[in-house]
Coordinates of C-alpha atoms and ligand atoms in Angstrom, one line a residue:
M1269 CA -52.6 -44.6 -114.4
A1270 CA -50.8 -45.1 -111.1
S1271 CA -47.9 -46.8 -113.0
D1272 CA -45.5 -46.4 -110.0
L1273 CA -47.9 -47.9 -107.7
K1274 CA -48.4 -50.9 -109.6
A1275 CA -44.8 -51.3 -110.5
L1276 CA -43.8 -50.9 -106.6
R1277 CA -46.6 -53.4 -105.7
D1278 CA -45.1 -55.8 -108.4
L1279 CA -41.6 -55.7 -107.1
I1280 CA -42.9 -56.3 -103.1
V1281 CA -45.0 -59.3 -104.5
N1282 CA -42.4 -60.8 -106.7
S1283 CA -39.5 -60.5 -104.3
I1284 CA -41.7 -61.8 -101.3
D1285 CA -42.6 -64.9 -103.5
Q1286 CA -39.1 -65.4 -104.2
I1287 CA -38.1 -65.5 -100.4
I1288 CA -40.9 -67.7 -99.8
Q1289 CA -39.7 -70.1 -102.5
V1290 CA -36.4 -70.1 -100.7
C1291 CA -37.8 -70.7 -97.1
E1292 CA -39.9 -73.7 -98.7
A1293 CA -36.8 -75.2 -100.8
T1294 CA -34.6 -75.0 -97.6
G1295 CA -37.3 -75.8 -95.1
K1296 CA -36.3 -72.8 -93.1
D1297 CA -38.8 -70.4 -91.7
F1298 CA -38.5 -66.7 -91.8
P1299 CA -38.1 -65.2 -88.3
K1300 CA -41.4 -63.6 -87.0
L1301 CA -41.4 -59.9 -85.8
S1302 CA -43.2 -61.2 -82.8
E1303 CA -40.6 -63.7 -81.6
P1304 CA -37.1 -62.8 -79.9
V1305 CA -34.2 -63.2 -82.0
Q1306 CA -32.3 -66.4 -82.4
F1307 CA -28.4 -65.6 -82.6
S1308 CA -28.1 -68.2 -85.2
E1309 CA -29.6 -65.8 -87.6
F1310 CA -26.2 -64.1 -87.9
T1311 CA -24.7 -67.2 -89.0
P1312 CA -24.1 -68.1 -92.6
D1313 CA -27.2 -70.2 -92.2
G1314 CA -29.6 -67.6 -91.4
I1315 CA -32.2 -67.3 -93.8
R1316 CA -31.4 -63.4 -94.5
N1317 CA -27.8 -64.4 -95.5
H1318 CA -29.1 -66.6 -98.3
P1319 CA -27.8 -64.7 -101.6
K1320 CA -31.3 -64.8 -103.1
V1321 CA -33.3 -63.8 -100.1
S1322 CA -30.8 -61.0 -99.2
D1323 CA -31.1 -59.5 -103.0
N1324 CA -34.9 -60.0 -102.7
I1325 CA -35.0 -58.3 -99.3
A1326 CA -33.2 -55.1 -100.7
I1327 CA -35.7 -54.9 -103.5
A1328 CA -38.7 -55.6 -101.3
V1329 CA -37.4 -52.9 -98.5
A1330 CA -36.6 -50.6 -101.2
A1331 CA -40.0 -50.8 -103.0
A1332 CA -42.0 -50.8 -99.6
F1333 CA -40.1 -47.7 -98.3
Q1334 CA -40.8 -45.8 -101.7
L1335 CA -44.5 -47.1 -101.8
V1336 CA -44.9 -45.4 -98.1
Q1337 CA -43.3 -42.1 -99.4
T1338 CA -45.5 -42.2 -102.4
L1339 CA -48.7 -43.2 -100.8
Q1340 CA -48.7 -41.2 -97.5
S1341 CA -49.7 -37.5 -97.4
P1342 CA -46.7 -35.3 -97.9
P1343 CA -47.4 -33.0 -95.1
V1344 CA -47.6 -36.2 -92.7
T1345 CA -44.4 -37.6 -94.1
L1346 CA -42.9 -34.1 -93.5
T1347 CA -43.9 -33.9 -90.0
T1348 CA -43.4 -37.4 -89.1
S1349 CA -39.8 -37.1 -90.6
A1350 CA -39.2 -33.8 -88.6
F1351 CA -40.0 -35.8 -85.2
R1352 CA -38.0 -39.0 -86.3
H1353 CA -35.5 -38.1 -83.6
A1354 CA -38.2 -39.5 -81.0
L1355 CA -37.1 -43.2 -82.1
P1356 CA -33.5 -43.2 -81.2
I1357 CA -34.2 -41.0 -78.1
S1358 CA -37.0 -43.5 -77.2
L1359 CA -34.6 -46.4 -78.1
G1360 CA -31.9 -44.8 -75.8
I1361 CA -34.4 -44.5 -72.8
V1362 CA -35.4 -48.2 -72.7
E1363 CA -31.7 -49.2 -73.2
R1364 CA -30.9 -47.2 -70.2
G1365 CA -33.8 -48.3 -68.4
N1366 CA -32.7 -52.2 -69.0
V1367 CA -36.3 -52.6 -70.5
A1368 CA -35.4 -55.6 -72.6
E1369 CA -33.3 -57.4 -69.6
I1370 CA -36.6 -56.8 -67.5
L1371 CA -39.0 -58.5 -70.0
R1372 CA -36.7 -61.3 -70.8
E1373 CA -38.1 -63.5 -68.0
A1374 CA -41.6 -62.5 -68.6
G1375 CA -41.8 -64.1 -72.2
P1376 CA -44.5 -63.9 -74.5
Q1377 CA -47.3 -62.7 -72.1
G1378 CA -45.1 -59.7 -71.0
L1379 CA -45.1 -57.5 -68.1
H1380 CA -47.5 -54.7 -66.9
V1381 CA -45.7 -51.1 -67.4
K1382 CA -46.1 -50.6 -63.7
E1383 CA -43.8 -53.6 -62.8
I1384 CA -41.2 -52.6 -65.6
A1385 CA -41.1 -49.0 -64.1
A1386 CA -40.9 -50.5 -60.5
K1387 CA -37.6 -51.9 -61.5
N1388 CA -36.0 -48.9 -63.2
N1389 CA -37.5 -46.1 -61.8
I1390 CA -39.1 -44.5 -64.6
D1391 CA -42.5 -42.8 -64.2
P1392 CA -44.7 -45.6 -65.4
K1393 CA -47.4 -43.1 -67.2
K1394 CA -44.2 -41.9 -69.1
L1395 CA -42.7 -45.2 -69.9
A1396 CA -46.0 -46.5 -71.3
R1397 CA -46.0 -43.8 -73.7
I1398 CA -42.6 -44.3 -74.9
L1399 CA -43.2 -48.0 -75.1
R1400 CA -46.2 -47.6 -77.2
F1401 CA -44.6 -45.3 -79.3
L1402 CA -41.9 -48.2 -80.0
A1403 CA -44.5 -51.0 -80.3
T1404 CA -46.1 -48.9 -82.9
N1405 CA -42.7 -49.0 -84.7
H1406 CA -42.5 -52.5 -84.1
W1407 CA -40.2 -52.5 -81.3
F1408 CA -41.7 -54.4 -78.5
T1409 CA -45.4 -55.8 -78.6
E1410 CA -48.3 -54.4 -76.5
V1411 CA -50.0 -57.4 -75.9
A1412 CA -52.7 -56.1 -73.8
P1413 CA -53.6 -52.4 -72.6
D1414 CA -50.3 -51.2 -70.8
V1415 CA -48.6 -54.8 -70.8
F1416 CA -45.5 -55.1 -73.1
A1417 CA -43.4 -58.0 -74.3
N1418 CA -40.0 -58.2 -76.0
N1419 CA -40.2 -58.8 -79.9
L1420 CA -37.7 -59.6 -82.6
L1421 CA -36.3 -56.1 -82.6
S1422 CA -36.6 -55.1 -78.9
S1423 CA -34.9 -58.4 -78.2
L1424 CA -31.8 -57.2 -79.6
L1425 CA -31.6 -54.5 -76.8
D1426 CA -31.1 -57.5 -74.3
T1427 CA -27.4 -57.9 -73.4
G1428 CA -28.3 -61.3 -72.0
K1429 CA -27.2 -60.4 -68.6
E1430 CA -28.4 -60.2 -65.0
I1431 CA -29.1 -56.8 -63.8
T1432 CA -26.7 -56.4 -60.9
P1433 CA -26.3 -53.2 -58.6
N1434 CA -23.6 -51.9 -60.9
F1435 CA -25.3 -52.8 -64.1
R1436 CA -24.7 -49.5 -65.9
E1437 CA -21.0 -49.4 -65.7
N1438 CA -20.6 -53.1 -67.1
K1439 CA -23.7 -53.5 -69.0
H1440 CA -21.7 -53.3 -72.5
K1441 CA -18.6 -55.2 -71.5
D1442 CA -18.4 -58.5 -73.5
S1443 CA -22.2 -58.1 -74.6
P1444 CA -23.5 -58.7 -78.2
G1445 CA -23.0 -55.0 -78.8
L1446 CA -26.4 -54.4 -80.2
A1447 CA -27.7 -52.5 -77.1
A1448 CA -24.5 -50.6 -77.1
I1449 CA -25.4 -49.1 -80.8
A1450 CA -28.8 -47.9 -79.3
G1451 CA -27.2 -46.3 -76.3
Y1452 CA -24.3 -44.9 -78.4
G1453 CA -27.0 -43.5 -81.0
A1454 CA -29.1 -42.1 -78.5
D1455 CA -26.2 -40.2 -76.6
E1456 CA -23.3 -38.9 -78.1
V1457 CA -24.4 -39.2 -81.6
I1458 CA -27.7 -37.7 -81.3
R1459 CA -26.2 -34.9 -79.1
A1460 CA -23.6 -34.1 -81.9
M1461 CA -26.1 -34.3 -84.6
V1462 CA -28.2 -31.5 -82.6
E1463 CA -25.2 -29.1 -82.4
W1464 CA -24.2 -30.0 -86.1
P1465 CA -26.1 -27.1 -87.9
D1466 CA -24.7 -24.6 -85.8
V1467 CA -21.1 -25.9 -86.5
L1468 CA -21.9 -26.0 -90.2
F1469 CA -23.3 -22.4 -90.4
D1470 CA -20.5 -21.0 -88.5
P1471 CA -18.0 -19.7 -91.3
K1472 CA -15.1 -20.6 -88.5
T1473 CA -16.0 -24.2 -88.6
G1474 CA -18.4 -24.9 -91.4
F1475 CA -15.6 -25.8 -93.8
S1476 CA -13.4 -27.3 -91.3
E1477 CA -11.7 -31.0 -91.6
E1478 CA -10.5 -31.2 -88.1
L1479 CA -11.7 -33.6 -85.6
N1480 CA -11.9 -31.1 -82.8
E1481 CA -14.2 -28.7 -84.5
T1482 CA -17.4 -31.0 -84.7
G1483 CA -20.8 -31.2 -83.1
I1484 CA -19.4 -33.5 -80.7
Q1485 CA -17.4 -30.6 -78.9
K1486 CA -20.2 -28.5 -78.6
A1487 CA -22.3 -31.4 -77.3
L1488 CA -20.0 -32.8 -74.6
N1489 CA -18.4 -29.5 -73.8
I1490 CA -14.9 -30.7 -74.7
N1491 CA -12.0 -29.4 -76.8
V1492 CA -10.5 -32.6 -77.8
D1493 CA -11.7 -35.1 -80.6
Q1494 CA -13.8 -37.9 -80.1
W1495 CA -11.1 -40.4 -79.8
A1496 CA -9.0 -38.3 -77.3
Y1497 CA -12.1 -37.9 -75.3
Y1498 CA -12.6 -41.7 -75.0
D1499 CA -9.2 -42.0 -73.3
T1500 CA -9.9 -39.7 -70.5
P1501 CA -11.4 -40.8 -67.2
E1502 CA -14.8 -39.0 -67.9
G1503 CA -14.9 -40.7 -71.4
Q1504 CA -14.4 -44.3 -70.0
Y1505 CA -18.0 -45.3 -69.9
R1506 CA -18.8 -44.2 -73.4
S1507 CA -15.3 -45.6 -74.7
H1508 CA -16.5 -49.0 -73.5
R1509 CA -19.7 -48.7 -75.0
F1510 CA -18.4 -47.7 -78.3
N1511 CA -16.0 -50.5 -78.4
A1512 CA -19.0 -52.9 -77.8
A1513 CA -20.9 -51.2 -80.4
M1514 CA -18.2 -51.6 -83.0
S1515 CA -18.2 -55.4 -82.2
G1516 CA -22.0 -55.5 -82.4
A1517 CA -21.6 -53.8 -85.7
S1518 CA -20.2 -57.0 -87.2
K1519 CA -23.9 -58.1 -87.1
L1520 CA -24.9 -55.6 -89.3
H1521 CA -23.4 -57.3 -92.2
P1522 CA -23.6 -61.1 -93.4
P1523 CA -20.9 -63.3 -91.7
L1524 CA -18.0 -64.4 -93.2
A1525 CA -17.9 -61.1 -95.1
V1526 CA -14.5 -60.4 -94.3
L1527 CA -13.4 -63.9 -95.0
L1528 CA -15.0 -63.6 -98.5
G1529 CA -13.7 -60.1 -99.3
F1530 CA -10.1 -61.3 -99.9
D1531 CA -8.3 -64.4 -100.9
W1532 CA -6.7 -65.1 -97.6
A1533 CA -5.5 -68.4 -98.7
T1534 CA -3.2 -66.6 -101.2
V1535 CA -1.3 -65.0 -98.1
P1536 CA 1.8 -67.0 -97.8
K1537 CA 2.0 -69.6 -94.8
N1538 CA 2.9 -67.6 -91.8
G1539 CA 2.3 -64.4 -93.6
L1540 CA 1.4 -61.1 -91.6
V1541 CA -1.8 -59.3 -91.6
V1542 CA -1.9 -56.0 -89.6
D1543 CA -5.4 -54.9 -88.6
V1544 CA -4.9 -51.2 -88.3
G1545 CA -7.5 -49.5 -85.8
G1546 CA -8.3 -53.2 -85.1
S1547 CA -10.0 -52.4 -81.9
G1548 CA -11.0 -55.4 -79.8
G1549 CA -9.3 -57.5 -82.4
H1550 CA -12.7 -59.3 -83.3
V1551 CA -12.2 -59.0 -87.1
S1552 CA -8.9 -60.8 -87.2
L1553 CA -10.3 -63.4 -84.8
E1554 CA -12.7 -64.3 -87.4
I1555 CA -9.7 -64.5 -89.9
A1556 CA -7.5 -66.3 -87.5
K1557 CA -10.2 -68.9 -86.8
A1558 CA -10.4 -69.8 -90.4
F1559 CA -6.7 -69.2 -91.4
P1560 CA -4.9 -70.4 -88.3
E1561 CA -1.5 -70.5 -90.1
L1562 CA -1.5 -66.7 -90.5
N1563 CA 0.1 -64.2 -88.0
F1564 CA -1.4 -61.1 -87.0
A1565 CA -0.5 -57.5 -85.5
I1566 CA -3.5 -55.6 -84.0
E1567 CA -3.0 -51.9 -83.8
D1568 CA -4.9 -49.4 -82.0
R1569 CA -4.6 -46.8 -79.4
P1570 CA -2.7 -48.1 -76.5
V1571 CA -5.9 -48.0 -74.1
V1572 CA -8.2 -50.0 -76.7
I1573 CA -5.2 -52.5 -77.4
E1574 CA -5.7 -53.9 -73.8
S1575 CA -9.2 -55.1 -74.8
A1576 CA -7.9 -56.8 -78.0
K1577 CA -5.3 -58.7 -75.6
K1578 CA -8.4 -60.0 -73.3
N1579 CA -10.5 -60.9 -76.1
W1580 CA -7.8 -63.0 -77.8
A1581 CA -6.4 -64.5 -74.7
E1582 CA -10.1 -65.8 -74.1
D1583 CA -11.2 -66.6 -77.5
L1584 CA -8.0 -68.0 -79.1
P1585 CA -5.3 -68.4 -76.5
S1586 CA -3.4 -70.8 -78.8
H1587 CA -2.6 -68.1 -81.1
V1588 CA -1.4 -66.0 -78.1
E1589 CA 0.7 -68.9 -76.7
A1590 CA 2.3 -69.4 -80.1
K1591 CA 3.1 -65.7 -80.4
K1592 CA 1.2 -65.6 -83.7
V1593 CA -0.5 -62.6 -82.5
H1594 CA 1.1 -59.1 -81.7
F1595 CA -0.7 -56.3 -80.0
I1596 CA 0.7 -52.9 -80.6
G1597 CA -0.5 -49.7 -78.9
C1598 CA 0.2 -47.0 -81.5
D1599 CA -1.0 -43.9 -83.5
F1600 CA -1.6 -44.3 -87.1
F1601 CA -0.5 -40.8 -87.8
E1602 CA 3.0 -41.7 -86.8
P1603 CA 5.2 -44.0 -89.0
Q1604 CA 4.4 -47.7 -88.6
P1605 CA 6.0 -49.1 -85.5
K1606 CA 8.6 -52.0 -85.9
L1607 CA 6.6 -55.1 -87.0
P1608 CA 7.7 -58.7 -86.8
A1609 CA 7.9 -59.0 -90.7
V1610 CA 6.9 -56.9 -93.8
P1611 CA 3.2 -57.0 -93.9
D1612 CA 1.3 -59.2 -96.4
V1613 CA -2.0 -57.4 -95.8
F1614 CA -2.9 -54.1 -94.3
L1615 CA -6.5 -54.6 -93.3
L1616 CA -8.6 -51.5 -92.4
R1617 CA -12.3 -52.3 -91.6
T1618 CA -14.2 -48.9 -90.9
I1619 CA -11.2 -46.8 -90.6
I1620 CA -10.7 -44.6 -93.5
H1621 CA -14.5 -43.4 -93.0
D1622 CA -13.5 -42.0 -89.9
W1623 CA -11.3 -39.5 -91.2
S1624 CA -11.5 -36.4 -93.8
D1625 CA -9.4 -36.6 -96.9
K1626 CA -6.5 -34.9 -95.6
F1627 CA -6.2 -37.4 -92.6
A1628 CA -7.1 -40.5 -94.5
I1629 CA -4.2 -39.8 -97.1
K1630 CA -1.9 -39.5 -93.9
I1631 CA -2.7 -42.9 -92.5
L1632 CA -2.4 -44.6 -95.9
K1633 CA 0.8 -42.8 -96.7
N1634 CA 2.3 -44.2 -93.5
L1635 CA 1.0 -47.8 -94.5
R1636 CA 2.6 -47.5 -98.0
A1637 CA 5.8 -46.3 -96.5
A1638 CA 5.9 -49.5 -94.6
A1639 CA 4.7 -51.9 -97.4
G1640 CA 6.8 -54.2 -99.3
P1641 CA 6.3 -54.6 -103.1
N1642 CA 3.9 -57.4 -102.5
T1643 CA 1.7 -55.8 -99.7
K1644 CA -1.9 -55.5 -100.3
L1645 CA -4.0 -52.8 -98.7
L1646 CA -7.6 -54.3 -97.8
L1647 CA -10.2 -51.3 -97.2
I1648 CA -13.6 -52.6 -96.0
D1649 CA -16.1 -49.6 -95.8
S1650 CA -19.3 -48.6 -97.1
I1651 CA -19.3 -47.0 -100.5
V1652 CA -22.2 -44.6 -100.7
N1653 CA -23.5 -44.7 -104.3
Y1654 CA -24.9 -41.8 -106.0
A1655 CA -28.7 -41.6 -106.1
C1656 CA -28.6 -41.5 -109.6
E1657 CA -26.6 -43.3 -112.3
S1658 CA -22.9 -43.0 -112.5
E1659 CA -20.3 -43.5 -115.0
S1660 CA -17.5 -44.6 -112.6
E1661 CA -19.9 -46.7 -110.5
A1662 CA -20.8 -48.5 -113.9
T1663 CA -17.0 -49.2 -114.5
I1664 CA -15.0 -49.4 -111.3
L1665 CA -17.8 -51.2 -109.2
G1666 CA -18.8 -53.1 -112.3
K1667 CA -22.5 -52.2 -112.2
A1668 CA -22.6 -52.1 -116.1
A1669 CA -22.4 -55.7 -116.0
E1670 CA -25.0 -56.5 -113.4
P1671 CA -28.7 -56.4 -113.8
K1672 CA -30.1 -52.8 -113.4
V1673 CA -32.1 -52.1 -110.2
P1674 CA -35.5 -52.1 -111.5
A1675 CA -37.5 -49.0 -112.1
P1676 CA -39.1 -47.0 -110.3
L1677 CA -36.5 -47.7 -107.5
L1678 CA -33.3 -45.5 -107.0
P1679 CA -30.5 -47.1 -108.5
N1680 CA -28.9 -46.9 -104.9
L1681 CA -31.6 -48.9 -103.6
G1682 CA -33.0 -46.0 -101.3
G1683 CA -34.8 -46.9 -98.5
A1684 CA -33.1 -50.3 -98.2
N1685 CA -29.6 -48.8 -98.2
L1686 CA -30.3 -45.9 -95.7
L1687 CA -27.8 -47.2 -93.0
A1688 CA -24.8 -46.3 -94.8
Y1689 CA -26.1 -42.8 -95.7
S1690 CA -27.1 -42.4 -91.9
V1691 CA -23.6 -43.4 -90.8
D1692 CA -22.3 -40.9 -93.5
V1693 CA -24.3 -38.2 -91.7
V1694 CA -23.4 -39.1 -88.1
L1695 CA -19.6 -39.1 -89.1
G1696 CA -20.0 -35.8 -90.6
A1697 CA -21.5 -34.5 -87.2
C1698 CA -18.9 -36.3 -84.9
L1699 CA -15.8 -36.6 -86.8
N1700 CA -15.9 -34.3 -89.6
S1701 CA -15.6 -37.2 -92.0
G1702 CA -17.8 -39.7 -93.7
E1703 CA -18.5 -42.3 -96.1
R1704 CA -17.3 -41.9 -99.7
T1705 CA -18.5 -42.5 -103.1
I1706 CA -16.3 -44.7 -105.1
D1707 CA -14.6 -41.5 -106.8
G1708 CA -14.0 -40.3 -103.2
Y1709 CA -12.1 -43.6 -102.3
K1710 CA -10.1 -43.6 -105.6
N1711 CA -8.8 -40.1 -104.8
V1712 CA -7.5 -41.0 -101.4
I1713 CA -6.1 -44.1 -102.4
E1714 CA -4.3 -42.7 -105.4
A1715 CA -3.1 -39.8 -103.5
S1716 CA -1.5 -41.8 -100.9
G1717 CA 0.6 -44.0 -103.4
W1718 CA -1.8 -47.1 -103.7
K1719 CA -3.5 -48.4 -106.6
L1720 CA -7.1 -49.9 -106.4
V1721 CA -7.0 -53.2 -108.4
E1722 CA -10.2 -54.9 -107.3
F1723 CA -13.6 -54.0 -105.9
R1724 CA -15.4 -57.1 -104.5
K1725 CA -18.9 -56.8 -103.3
N1726 CA -19.9 -58.4 -100.2
P1727 CA -21.3 -61.7 -101.7
A1728 CA -24.5 -61.7 -99.2
S1729 CA -25.3 -58.3 -99.7
K1730 CA -26.1 -55.8 -102.3
I1731 CA -25.5 -52.8 -100.3
W1732 CA -23.1 -53.5 -97.2
W1733 CA -19.3 -53.1 -96.6
P1734 CA -17.7 -54.0 -99.9
A1735 CA -13.7 -54.9 -99.9
M1736 CA -11.5 -52.6 -101.8
I1737 CA -8.1 -54.3 -102.6
C1738 CA -5.2 -52.1 -103.3
V1739 CA -1.7 -52.4 -104.2
P1740 CA 1.6 -50.1 -104.1
A1741 CA 1.2 -47.8 -107.1
Ligands
LIG453 C1 -14.7 -47.3 -86.2 S1 -13.5 -48.4 -85.2 C2 -13.1 -49.5 -86.2 C3 -12.6 -50.8 -85.3 C4 -12.6 -52.1 -86.1 N1 -11.6 -51.9 -87.3 C5 -13.9 -52.6 -86.5 O1 -14.2 -52.8 -87.8 O2 -14.6 -53.0 -85.9 C6 -11.9 -47.3 -85.4 C7 -11.0 -47.7 -84.6 O3 -9.7 -46.7 -84.9 C8 -9.1 -46.7 -83.7 N2 -8.3 -45.3 -83.7 C9 -8.7 -44.0 -83.7 N3 -7.7 -43.0 -83.8 C10 -6.4 -43.9 -84.0 C11 -5.1 -43.5 -84.2 N4 -4.8 -42.4 -84.0 N5 -4.3 -44.6 -84.0 C12 -4.8 -46.0 -83.9 N6 -6.0 -46.3 -83.8 C13 -6.9 -45.1 -83.8 C14 -10.2 -46.3 -82.7 O4 -9.6 -46.5 -81.3 C15 -11.1 -47.5 -83.0 O5 -10.9 -48.7 -82.4

């Protein structure tokens, strides 16, 4: 009787007990939902980055999510799911209304909604409803009727900046990038998602792999693809916000992941790492700080590469002055530009998932043509696991040698792993691309003249951004 309920309950109890044991053994408290975030949480010392804690979080969250789906009345789940868009839209409204910044000074006693609304010109009655809906989802706390304070989650929306008259234009520049993710999700992403069903059911576009036949064209009334749109004067605000969101995305996975995803110490002294589609150069910056003897080339679209120059000049001027970093505006659909040396590593973090197979293969073939016999290709991207057992995951991803995900959880950890699957669908709507299964990755890697030789799991995460190491085939 009720065996699934008992199993889910036991998984939750056991994993929470293990997390508490680590807290006790390390003397670290677990962050409270009621208190604003401490950014030290995103360092290797953050309690969630302890490997045992991270593993048990995955089990507890997967079990808790499955428990909700099991226990709650199915029509209630259906209707709540059908209206789920209320969440990103509400987050977008409070992000645009700078509510987290407004609440920063107020601290735990919070501010009455009328005082918040006086600062952002939103109807206080409507704002109260939005904030109450968010507080019910554990974003913000309603500390007294109509009085709201920041909590752990809402504090992520605080850029930490003062609200100035032209705040909106500059809000996301040099920010932690998390408010930018909320703004991006509530704007071009959700607009494209809304249009996607029409694009999918239209026989002219439903099977397209092209970037200019997606939901985003209909949503923003543009003919060009998302990247070209970001380069236009109208696209500037969204472009800056997107770039900030990309650096914010680094906080989604444990720190040092890029350092642990590859043996950087094996790259010869003064070797060259080419960060393809490196955006603001934030990923290579992390590597350069840990391995200062390496040289870097950061490649991106010419408009974007300017932000990388600025970031490096501020963050690691010694490398810039020593000419150990090169900033190259280019198009990765063209042959590789002249590089200072034969690359030791081509690094592509969250690039291949932006492109459907035909484009991904073109990018990787261009890199293959510029590779030397010892060049490594390092792909860092989510791998979406099948929601069932799979032979290729058992062998290529080494799952056969690992402890099995306990029943009755899904083998892909279900609710604990929704982020990768959500990004997959978003990419479909915006770019006609998506995350891949390991079989999907193997296909594009092999079709472009590379060979997958090592798959490396993120040591502090069962689920997020593994590394695929490839060599010339
Ligand atoms: C999802 S972002 C990834 C950024 C970075 N690698 C990271 O992990 O944060 C994709 C990057 O690809 C760049 N990109 C898109 N099309 C490109 C092209 N044709 N040539 C070069 N870079 C391009 C974008 O400007 C953007 O910076």
